[in-house]
Amino acid sequence: QVQLVESGGGLVQAGGSLRLSCAASGSIFAFNAMGWHRQAPGKQRELVATITSGGTSDYADSVKGRFIISRDNAKNTVYLQMNSLKPEDTAVYYCNANVRRSLTFRWTDYWGQGTQVTVSS
């Protein structure tokens, strides 16, 4: 099995910064893309940022220029540096990873349990 554990959420004032981390553990043969999604109350889950195994990143328009996604392949960890936070960034943030457990397994998406980010005005 594969587990993703997020950390780093919390309460911050508008304009502040937070850094989220997501560490993967378990039976892992290889990683493909990793990413962050978020879900605000009453809204659908939306993609925030993704990063490929080679380090190519992509962002939602709403966070471009403010958020930075990175990964440490040696630590099986993906990060999300969030700067200039706004109240509309308030949501539960989920990490996900496309993982292969062995050559006999197919690529599968796994999700973390989520971490709350609250930005006060």
Short mmCIF file of N, CA and C in Angstrom, two decimals:
data_model
loop_
_atom_site.label_atom_id
_atom_site.label_comp_id
_atom_site.label_asym_id
_atom_site.label_seq_id
_atom_site.Cartn_x
_atom_site.Cartn_y
_atom_site.Cartn_z
N GLN A 1 0.83 -1.19 0.00
CA GLN A 1 0.00 0.00 0.00
C GLN A 1 0.88 1.25 0.00
N VAL A 2 0.29 2.37 -0.39
CA VAL A 2 0.99 3.66 -0.46
C VAL A 2 0.24 4.67 0.39
N GLN A 3 0.98 5.42 1.20
CA GLN A 3 0.37 6.45 2.03
C GLN A 3 0.99 7.81 1.70
N LEU A 4 0.13 8.83 1.63
CA LEU A 4 0.56 10.21 1.47
C LEU A 4 0.13 10.98 2.70
N VAL A 5 1.05 11.67 3.33
CA VAL A 5 0.74 12.42 4.56
C VAL A 5 1.13 13.87 4.36
N GLU A 6 0.12 14.76 4.42
CA GLU A 6 0.37 16.19 4.28
C GLU A 6 0.63 16.83 5.64
N SER A 7 1.35 17.93 5.62
CA SER A 7 1.58 18.73 6.82
C SER A 7 1.83 20.17 6.40
N GLY A 8 1.73 21.07 7.37
CA GLY A 8 2.07 22.46 7.12
C GLY A 8 0.91 23.41 7.01
N GLY A 9 -0.32 22.89 7.06
CA GLY A 9 -1.47 23.78 7.00
C GLY A 9 -1.62 24.57 8.28
N GLY A 10 -2.56 25.52 8.25
CA GLY A 10 -2.80 26.31 9.44
C GLY A 10 -3.54 27.58 9.12
N LEU A 11 -3.52 28.50 10.09
CA LEU A 11 -4.19 29.79 9.97
C LEU A 11 -3.14 30.87 9.73
N VAL A 12 -3.39 31.71 8.73
CA VAL A 12 -2.45 32.77 8.40
C VAL A 12 -3.23 34.00 7.95
N GLN A 13 -2.67 35.17 8.16
CA GLN A 13 -3.31 36.39 7.71
C GLN A 13 -3.08 36.60 6.22
N ALA A 14 -3.98 37.32 5.60
CA ALA A 14 -3.82 37.64 4.19
C ALA A 14 -2.47 38.32 3.96
N GLY A 15 -1.83 37.90 2.89
CA GLY A 15 -0.49 38.40 2.57
C GLY A 15 0.63 37.54 3.12
N GLY A 16 0.28 36.61 4.00
CA GLY A 16 1.27 35.74 4.60
C GLY A 16 1.63 34.55 3.73
N SER A 17 2.45 33.66 4.30
CA SER A 17 2.94 32.50 3.57
C SER A 17 2.80 31.23 4.40
N LEU A 18 2.67 30.13 3.70
CA LEU A 18 2.68 28.80 4.30
C LEU A 18 3.40 27.85 3.35
N ARG A 19 3.99 26.82 3.91
CA ARG A 19 4.62 25.79 3.09
C ARG A 19 4.02 24.44 3.45
N LEU A 20 3.40 23.82 2.48
CA LEU A 20 2.84 22.49 2.67
C LEU A 20 3.84 21.42 2.23
N SER A 21 3.82 20.32 2.93
CA SER A 21 4.65 19.17 2.56
C SER A 21 3.78 17.94 2.45
N CYS A 22 4.18 17.03 1.59
CA CYS A 22 3.46 15.76 1.43
C CYS A 22 4.49 14.67 1.22
N ALA A 23 4.57 13.77 2.19
CA ALA A 23 5.54 12.69 2.13
C ALA A 23 4.84 11.38 1.78
N ALA A 24 5.40 10.68 0.83
CA ALA A 24 4.84 9.38 0.42
C ALA A 24 5.67 8.26 1.00
N SER A 25 4.98 7.21 1.42
CA SER A 25 5.68 6.05 1.97
C SER A 25 4.92 4.78 1.58
N GLY A 26 5.58 3.65 1.79
CA GLY A 26 4.94 2.38 1.48
C GLY A 26 5.66 1.67 0.35
N SER A 27 4.90 0.85 -0.33
CA SER A 27 5.45 0.03 -1.41
C SER A 27 5.47 0.85 -2.70
N ILE A 28 6.62 1.49 -2.97
CA ILE A 28 6.73 2.40 -4.12
C ILE A 28 7.88 1.97 -5.01
N PHE A 29 7.57 1.71 -6.28
CA PHE A 29 8.59 1.39 -7.26
C PHE A 29 9.03 2.63 -8.03
N ALA A 30 8.06 3.46 -8.40
CA ALA A 30 8.37 4.66 -9.17
C ALA A 30 7.25 5.67 -9.01
N PHE A 31 7.63 6.95 -9.16
CA PHE A 31 6.68 8.06 -9.14
C PHE A 31 6.56 8.63 -10.54
N ASN A 32 5.35 9.11 -10.85
CA ASN A 32 5.16 9.90 -12.05
C ASN A 32 4.87 11.32 -11.56
N ALA A 33 3.81 11.93 -12.02
CA ALA A 33 3.49 13.29 -11.60
C ALA A 33 2.99 13.31 -10.16
N MET A 34 3.22 14.45 -9.50
CA MET A 34 2.68 14.71 -8.16
C MET A 34 2.01 16.07 -8.22
N GLY A 35 1.07 16.29 -7.31
CA GLY A 35 0.37 17.56 -7.38
C GLY A 35 -0.39 17.90 -6.12
N TRP A 36 -0.95 19.11 -6.16
CA TRP A 36 -1.79 19.60 -5.07
C TRP A 36 -3.14 20.03 -5.64
N HIS A 37 -4.18 19.69 -4.91
CA HIS A 37 -5.53 20.12 -5.21
C HIS A 37 -6.09 20.78 -3.97
N ARG A 38 -7.21 21.50 -4.12
CA ARG A 38 -7.85 22.08 -2.95
C ARG A 38 -9.36 22.05 -3.11
N GLN A 39 -10.04 22.05 -1.98
CA GLN A 39 -11.49 22.07 -1.99
C GLN A 39 -11.99 23.01 -0.91
N ALA A 40 -12.67 24.05 -1.35
CA ALA A 40 -13.27 25.01 -0.43
C ALA A 40 -14.70 24.57 -0.10
N PRO A 41 -15.24 25.01 1.01
CA PRO A 41 -16.61 24.61 1.39
C PRO A 41 -17.61 24.95 0.29
N GLY A 42 -18.42 23.97 -0.08
CA GLY A 42 -19.44 24.17 -1.08
C GLY A 42 -18.95 24.22 -2.51
N LYS A 43 -17.66 23.96 -2.71
CA LYS A 43 -17.10 24.00 -4.06
C LYS A 43 -16.49 22.66 -4.43
N GLN A 44 -16.29 22.48 -5.73
CA GLN A 44 -15.65 21.26 -6.20
C GLN A 44 -14.14 21.32 -5.96
N ARG A 45 -13.54 20.15 -5.87
CA ARG A 45 -12.09 20.09 -5.74
C ARG A 45 -11.47 20.60 -7.04
N GLU A 46 -10.43 21.42 -6.91
CA GLU A 46 -9.77 21.98 -8.08
C GLU A 46 -8.27 21.76 -8.01
N LEU A 47 -7.69 21.66 -9.20
CA LEU A 47 -6.25 21.48 -9.31
C LEU A 47 -5.55 22.80 -8.99
N VAL A 48 -4.51 22.72 -8.18
CA VAL A 48 -3.72 23.91 -7.84
C VAL A 48 -2.40 23.91 -8.61
N ALA A 49 -1.67 22.81 -8.53
CA ALA A 49 -0.36 22.75 -9.18
C ALA A 49 0.05 21.29 -9.36
N THR A 50 0.82 21.06 -10.40
CA THR A 50 1.36 19.72 -10.64
C THR A 50 2.84 19.83 -10.99
N ILE A 51 3.55 18.74 -10.80
CA ILE A 51 4.97 18.69 -11.16
C ILE A 51 5.29 17.29 -11.65
N THR A 52 5.97 17.22 -12.78
CA THR A 52 6.30 15.92 -13.35
C THR A 52 7.52 15.34 -12.65
N SER A 53 7.84 14.11 -12.97
CA SER A 53 9.03 13.47 -12.39
C SER A 53 10.30 14.20 -12.82
N GLY A 54 10.24 14.86 -13.96
CA GLY A 54 11.39 15.61 -14.45
C GLY A 54 11.46 17.03 -13.93
N GLY A 55 10.45 17.45 -13.17
CA GLY A 55 10.49 18.77 -12.56
C GLY A 55 9.71 19.85 -13.29
N THR A 56 8.98 19.49 -14.33
CA THR A 56 8.18 20.49 -15.04
C THR A 56 6.90 20.75 -14.25
N SER A 57 6.62 22.03 -13.99
CA SER A 57 5.48 22.38 -13.16
C SER A 57 4.42 23.13 -13.96
N ASP A 58 3.21 23.09 -13.43
CA ASP A 58 2.09 23.80 -14.04
C ASP A 58 1.17 24.26 -12.91
N TYR A 59 0.50 25.39 -13.12
CA TYR A 59 -0.28 26.00 -12.06
C TYR A 59 -1.66 26.45 -12.56
N ALA A 60 -2.61 26.47 -11.64
CA ALA A 60 -3.88 27.11 -11.92
C ALA A 60 -3.64 28.61 -12.06
N ASP A 61 -4.42 29.25 -12.91
CA ASP A 61 -4.24 30.69 -13.13
C ASP A 61 -4.37 31.47 -11.83
N SER A 62 -5.22 31.01 -10.93
CA SER A 62 -5.48 31.75 -9.70
C SER A 62 -4.29 31.78 -8.75
N VAL A 63 -3.30 30.91 -8.95
CA VAL A 63 -2.16 30.87 -8.03
C VAL A 63 -0.83 31.16 -8.72
N LYS A 64 -0.85 31.36 -10.02
CA LYS A 64 0.39 31.63 -10.75
C LYS A 64 1.05 32.88 -10.20
N GLY A 65 2.37 32.79 -9.99
CA GLY A 65 3.12 33.92 -9.47
C GLY A 65 3.12 34.01 -7.96
N ARG A 66 2.27 33.20 -7.30
CA ARG A 66 2.21 33.23 -5.83
C ARG A 66 2.62 31.89 -5.21
N PHE A 67 2.30 30.80 -5.86
CA PHE A 67 2.60 29.47 -5.33
C PHE A 67 3.73 28.83 -6.13
N ILE A 68 4.53 28.02 -5.44
CA ILE A 68 5.61 27.28 -6.09
C ILE A 68 5.56 25.83 -5.65
N ILE A 69 5.48 24.93 -6.62
CA ILE A 69 5.50 23.50 -6.31
C ILE A 69 6.90 22.97 -6.57
N SER A 70 7.36 22.07 -5.72
CA SER A 70 8.66 21.45 -5.91
C SER A 70 8.60 20.03 -5.35
N ARG A 71 9.62 19.26 -5.66
CA ARG A 71 9.64 17.89 -5.17
C ARG A 71 11.06 17.46 -4.88
N ASP A 72 11.19 16.55 -3.92
CA ASP A 72 12.47 15.95 -3.59
C ASP A 72 12.29 14.46 -3.83
N ASN A 73 12.79 13.99 -4.96
CA ASN A 73 12.57 12.60 -5.34
C ASN A 73 13.26 11.64 -4.37
N ALA A 74 14.36 12.06 -3.80
CA ALA A 74 15.08 11.19 -2.86
C ALA A 74 14.26 10.97 -1.59
N LYS A 75 13.42 11.95 -1.26
CA LYS A 75 12.61 11.86 -0.04
C LYS A 75 11.15 11.51 -0.34
N ASN A 76 10.84 11.29 -1.62
CA ASN A 76 9.44 10.99 -2.01
C ASN A 76 8.49 12.04 -1.46
N THR A 77 8.88 13.30 -1.58
CA THR A 77 8.12 14.39 -0.98
C THR A 77 7.86 15.49 -2.00
N VAL A 78 6.66 16.04 -1.94
CA VAL A 78 6.30 17.18 -2.77
C VAL A 78 5.93 18.34 -1.84
N TYR A 79 6.28 19.55 -2.25
CA TYR A 79 6.06 20.74 -1.44
C TYR A 79 5.20 21.74 -2.21
N LEU A 80 4.52 22.59 -1.46
CA LEU A 80 3.81 23.72 -2.05
C LEU A 80 4.10 24.95 -1.20
N GLN A 81 4.91 25.85 -1.75
CA GLN A 81 5.19 27.13 -1.10
C GLN A 81 4.11 28.11 -1.53
N MET A 82 3.36 28.61 -0.56
CA MET A 82 2.25 29.51 -0.86
C MET A 82 2.56 30.89 -0.30
N ASN A 83 2.68 31.87 -1.17
CA ASN A 83 3.00 33.24 -0.79
C ASN A 83 1.83 34.16 -1.15
N SER A 84 1.84 35.34 -0.55
CA SER A 84 0.80 36.35 -0.82
C SER A 84 -0.59 35.72 -0.74
N LEU A 85 -0.82 35.02 0.32
CA LEU A 85 -2.08 34.29 0.46
C LEU A 85 -3.27 35.24 0.56
N LYS A 86 -4.38 34.78 0.00
CA LYS A 86 -5.62 35.55 -0.01
C LYS A 86 -6.73 34.75 0.69
N PRO A 87 -7.74 35.42 1.20
CA PRO A 87 -8.85 34.69 1.84
C PRO A 87 -9.46 33.63 0.92
N GLU A 88 -9.48 33.88 -0.38
CA GLU A 88 -10.05 32.91 -1.31
C GLU A 88 -9.18 31.67 -1.49
N ASP A 89 -7.99 31.66 -0.90
CA ASP A 89 -7.15 30.45 -0.91
C ASP A 89 -7.56 29.49 0.20
N THR A 90 -8.46 29.91 1.07
CA THR A 90 -8.91 29.06 2.16
C THR A 90 -9.57 27.80 1.62
N ALA A 91 -9.07 26.65 2.06
CA ALA A 91 -9.57 25.37 1.55
C ALA A 91 -8.84 24.25 2.28
N VAL A 92 -9.32 23.03 2.05
CA VAL A 92 -8.55 21.85 2.43
C VAL A 92 -7.67 21.50 1.23
N TYR A 93 -6.39 21.35 1.47
CA TYR A 93 -5.43 21.07 0.41
C TYR A 93 -5.05 19.59 0.46
N TYR A 94 -5.13 18.96 -0.69
CA TYR A 94 -4.84 17.54 -0.83
C TYR A 94 -3.67 17.35 -1.78
N CYS A 95 -2.75 16.48 -1.42
CA CYS A 95 -1.71 16.12 -2.38
C CYS A 95 -2.09 14.80 -3.05
N ASN A 96 -1.59 14.62 -4.23
CA ASN A 96 -1.78 13.34 -4.88
C ASN A 96 -0.51 12.96 -5.65
N ALA A 97 -0.37 11.69 -5.87
CA ALA A 97 0.81 11.19 -6.58
C ALA A 97 0.40 10.02 -7.45
N ASN A 98 0.98 9.99 -8.63
CA ASN A 98 0.78 8.88 -9.56
C ASN A 98 1.94 7.91 -9.36
N VAL A 99 1.63 6.75 -8.82
CA VAL A 99 2.67 5.85 -8.32
C VAL A 99 2.54 4.46 -8.96
N ARG A 100 3.69 3.84 -9.14
CA ARG A 100 3.70 2.44 -9.57
C ARG A 100 4.35 1.63 -8.46
N ARG A 101 3.66 0.62 -7.97
CA ARG A 101 4.15 -0.14 -6.83
C ARG A 101 5.18 -1.19 -7.23
N SER A 102 5.13 -1.64 -8.48
CA SER A 102 6.13 -2.56 -9.01
C SER A 102 5.87 -2.66 -10.51
N LEU A 103 6.73 -3.39 -11.19
CA LEU A 103 6.56 -3.55 -12.63
C LEU A 103 5.28 -4.29 -12.99
N THR A 104 4.75 -5.05 -12.05
CA THR A 104 3.53 -5.79 -12.33
C THR A 104 2.26 -5.00 -11.99
N PHE A 105 2.44 -3.82 -11.38
CA PHE A 105 1.31 -2.97 -11.04
C PHE A 105 1.18 -1.86 -12.08
N ARG A 106 -0.03 -1.41 -12.29
CA ARG A 106 -0.23 -0.27 -13.18
C ARG A 106 -0.02 1.02 -12.40
N TRP A 107 0.13 2.11 -13.10
CA TRP A 107 0.21 3.43 -12.47
C TRP A 107 -1.15 3.74 -11.82
N THR A 108 -1.09 4.21 -10.57
CA THR A 108 -2.30 4.46 -9.79
C THR A 108 -2.18 5.79 -9.07
N ASP A 109 -3.28 6.52 -8.99
CA ASP A 109 -3.32 7.78 -8.24
C ASP A 109 -3.64 7.51 -6.77
N TYR A 110 -2.84 8.12 -5.90
CA TYR A 110 -3.07 8.06 -4.47
C TYR A 110 -3.27 9.47 -3.94
N TRP A 111 -4.03 9.56 -2.85
CA TRP A 111 -4.36 10.86 -2.27
C TRP A 111 -4.04 10.90 -0.79
N GLY A 112 -3.64 12.09 -0.32
CA GLY A 112 -3.48 12.30 1.10
C GLY A 112 -4.82 12.60 1.76
N GLN A 113 -4.78 12.78 3.08
CA GLN A 113 -6.01 12.98 3.83
C GLN A 113 -6.44 14.45 3.86
N GLY A 114 -5.56 15.33 3.45
CA GLY A 114 -5.88 16.76 3.38
C GLY A 114 -5.39 17.52 4.59
N THR A 115 -5.07 18.79 4.36
CA THR A 115 -4.66 19.68 5.43
C THR A 115 -5.37 21.02 5.24
N GLN A 116 -5.88 21.58 6.32
CA GLN A 116 -6.67 22.80 6.25
C GLN A 116 -5.77 24.02 6.18
N VAL A 117 -6.07 24.88 5.23
CA VAL A 117 -5.43 26.19 5.13
C VAL A 117 -6.52 27.25 5.26
N THR A 118 -6.35 28.14 6.23
CA THR A 118 -7.33 29.21 6.45
C THR A 118 -6.61 30.54 6.39
N VAL A 119 -7.08 31.43 5.53
CA VAL A 119 -6.47 32.74 5.37
C VAL A 119 -7.48 33.78 5.83
N SER A 120 -7.10 34.53 6.86
CA SER A 120 -8.00 35.54 7.40
C SER A 120 -7.74 36.89 6.75
N SER A 121 -8.80 37.67 6.63
CA SER A 121 -8.67 38.99 5.98
C SER A 121 -8.30 40.07 6.97
#
